[in-house]
Amino acid sequence: MKKKFPIITLVICLAILLLIQYKGVMPLAYKAAQSDLFMYDSGDEGSVEATSTVMTLQAFNQCNQYIKDELGDQTTISFAAEPINSWALGNFEYLINAEVTLSETNATPQTQKYACRIQYSQGKDTSGVSNKENWNVVGISGIDKL
């Protein structure tokens, strides 16, 4: 048996599905997003501007240690005394922008800028900031050999 209006039926069904999504599903999704369901308050506020604190300096040192460990003994590494910029992103996560000078045996030294995103895993307990096991490097960019 042939149906007389299959395209009209398809359009009406699509309109009903869109109306259900627009009036039923989306308001529930907006309420869930506005609730405290996805909110996590670690007690560490982020900063929009570059800052220099004890934690950002420790994050800088840990990023340098990570780079040194990853590159090994074949590369001579010279780090800057302090980062160019450092940001506290919140939730004990930091973004470090700094320079490093790398040189291989019989090669010209190259200065490269890098960005390192790192997180302190112990939260408010700052007694272990010098322990590299308490830091997680999220990512490093700007160094060709990594």
Short mmCIF file of C-alpha atoms in Angstrom, two decimals:
data_model
loop_
_atom_site.label_atom_id
_atom_site.label_comp_id
_atom_site.label_asym_id
_atom_site.label_seq_id
_atom_site.Cartn_x
_atom_site.Cartn_y
_atom_site.Cartn_z
CA MET A 1 0.00 0.00 0.00
CA LYS A 2 1.39 3.37 -1.01
CA LYS A 3 1.33 6.31 1.37
CA LYS A 4 0.12 9.53 -0.14
CA PHE A 5 2.26 12.14 1.60
CA PRO A 6 5.62 10.64 2.74
CA ILE A 7 7.55 13.93 2.48
CA ILE A 8 4.94 15.86 4.45
CA THR A 9 4.98 13.13 7.12
CA LEU A 10 8.80 13.30 7.30
CA VAL A 11 8.75 17.09 7.68
CA ILE A 12 6.09 16.93 10.41
CA CYS A 13 8.05 14.24 12.33
CA LEU A 14 11.27 16.30 12.10
CA ALA A 15 9.43 19.39 13.33
CA ILE A 16 8.05 17.42 16.30
CA LEU A 17 11.53 16.09 17.15
CA LEU A 18 13.04 19.60 16.99
CA LEU A 19 10.25 20.98 19.17
CA ILE A 20 10.79 18.24 21.78
CA GLN A 21 14.52 18.94 21.82
CA TYR A 22 14.08 22.71 21.96
CA LYS A 23 11.37 22.77 24.63
CA GLY A 24 12.16 19.63 26.60
CA VAL A 25 15.78 18.51 26.39
CA MET A 26 17.63 21.83 26.14
CA PRO A 27 16.05 23.43 29.25
CA LEU A 28 17.11 20.38 31.27
CA ALA A 29 20.64 20.63 29.90
CA TYR A 30 20.82 24.33 30.76
CA LYS A 31 19.62 23.66 34.32
CA ALA A 32 22.24 20.94 34.77
CA ALA A 33 24.99 23.23 33.44
CA GLN A 34 23.94 26.07 35.79
CA SER A 35 23.80 23.83 38.84
CA ASP A 36 26.70 22.95 41.11
CA LEU A 37 26.92 19.53 39.48
CA PHE A 38 30.01 20.45 37.42
CA MET A 39 31.51 22.94 39.82
CA TYR A 40 34.65 22.07 41.73
CA ASP A 41 36.10 24.55 44.20
CA SER A 42 39.69 23.70 45.02
CA GLY A 43 40.31 26.91 46.94
CA ASP A 44 42.98 28.02 44.45
CA GLU A 45 41.94 31.01 42.39
CA GLY A 46 43.37 31.61 38.95
CA SER A 47 44.71 34.90 37.67
CA VAL A 48 44.25 36.55 34.30
CA GLU A 49 47.47 38.51 34.65
CA ALA A 50 50.96 37.07 34.83
CA THR A 51 52.06 36.60 38.44
CA SER A 52 55.13 35.50 40.30
CA THR A 53 54.48 33.56 43.48
CA VAL A 54 56.20 30.82 45.41
CA MET A 55 54.09 28.23 43.60
CA THR A 56 54.78 29.61 40.11
CA LEU A 57 58.51 29.59 40.85
CA GLN A 58 58.26 25.98 42.04
CA ALA A 59 56.29 25.14 38.89
CA PHE A 60 59.07 26.77 36.83
CA ASN A 61 61.70 24.66 38.62
CA GLN A 62 59.68 21.48 38.10
CA CYS A 63 59.22 22.22 34.38
CA ASN A 64 62.97 22.74 34.06
CA GLN A 65 63.64 19.46 35.85
CA TYR A 66 61.21 17.66 33.55
CA ILE A 67 62.93 19.09 30.46
CA LYS A 68 66.34 18.09 31.83
CA ASP A 69 65.13 14.55 32.54
CA GLU A 70 63.53 14.17 29.11
CA LEU A 71 66.49 15.45 27.09
CA GLY A 72 69.05 13.39 28.95
CA ASP A 73 72.82 13.78 29.04
CA GLN A 74 73.43 14.17 25.29
CA THR A 75 72.22 17.78 25.34
CA THR A 76 73.80 20.61 27.32
CA ILE A 77 70.99 22.63 28.89
CA SER A 78 71.10 26.11 30.33
CA PHE A 79 67.94 27.51 31.92
CA ALA A 80 67.05 31.14 32.54
CA ALA A 81 67.14 32.30 36.16
CA GLU A 82 63.42 33.08 36.14
CA PRO A 83 60.50 32.63 33.77
CA ILE A 84 59.47 35.28 31.27
CA ASN A 85 55.86 35.02 32.44
CA SER A 86 53.94 32.69 34.70
CA TRP A 87 50.22 32.36 35.28
CA ALA A 88 48.24 30.67 38.01
CA LEU A 89 45.34 29.04 36.16
CA GLY A 90 43.46 27.90 39.26
CA ASN A 91 43.03 24.44 40.76
CA PHE A 92 46.81 24.43 41.44
CA GLU A 93 47.59 24.49 37.72
CA TYR A 94 50.23 26.80 36.28
CA LEU A 95 51.42 27.98 32.88
CA ILE A 96 55.07 28.87 32.60
CA ASN A 97 56.67 30.73 29.69
CA ALA A 98 60.48 30.68 29.76
CA GLU A 99 63.66 30.30 27.74
CA VAL A 100 66.16 27.47 27.58
CA THR A 101 69.47 27.26 25.73
CA LEU A 102 70.21 23.85 24.22
CA SER A 103 73.43 22.68 22.60
CA GLU A 104 74.52 19.33 21.30
CA THR A 105 78.14 18.23 21.04
CA ASN A 106 79.92 20.30 18.35
CA ALA A 107 76.77 22.33 17.62
CA THR A 108 75.83 25.97 17.99
CA PRO A 109 73.73 26.65 21.10
CA GLN A 110 70.11 27.52 20.38
CA THR A 111 67.85 29.52 22.65
CA GLN A 112 64.24 28.41 22.52
CA LYS A 113 61.18 29.74 24.28
CA TYR A 114 58.85 27.18 25.73
CA ALA A 115 55.49 26.99 27.42
CA CYS A 116 54.90 24.44 30.16
CA ARG A 117 51.54 23.61 31.70
CA ILE A 118 51.92 21.85 35.03
CA GLN A 119 49.68 20.94 37.96
CA TYR A 120 50.48 20.43 41.63
CA SER A 121 48.64 17.29 42.75
CA GLN A 122 48.71 17.78 46.54
CA GLY A 123 46.29 20.72 46.68
CA LYS A 124 46.65 23.06 49.64
CA ASP A 125 49.33 20.91 51.26
CA THR A 126 52.44 22.79 50.14
CA SER A 127 54.88 20.72 52.18
CA GLY A 128 55.81 18.63 49.14
CA VAL A 129 56.29 21.30 46.47
CA SER A 130 59.93 20.40 45.94
CA ASN A 131 59.13 16.72 45.30
CA LYS A 132 58.77 16.10 41.56
CA GLU A 133 56.38 13.21 42.22
CA ASN A 134 53.78 15.75 43.37
CA TRP A 135 53.78 17.57 40.01
CA ASN A 136 52.12 16.48 36.77
CA VAL A 137 53.33 18.02 33.52
CA VAL A 138 50.27 18.43 31.30
CA GLY A 139 52.25 19.53 28.28
CA ILE A 140 55.29 21.37 26.95
CA SER A 141 55.54 23.14 23.62
CA GLY A 142 58.28 25.11 21.92
CA ILE A 143 61.21 22.71 22.37
CA ASP A 144 61.91 20.86 19.17
CA LYS A 145 63.48 17.76 20.75
CA LEU A 146 60.59 16.98 23.09
#
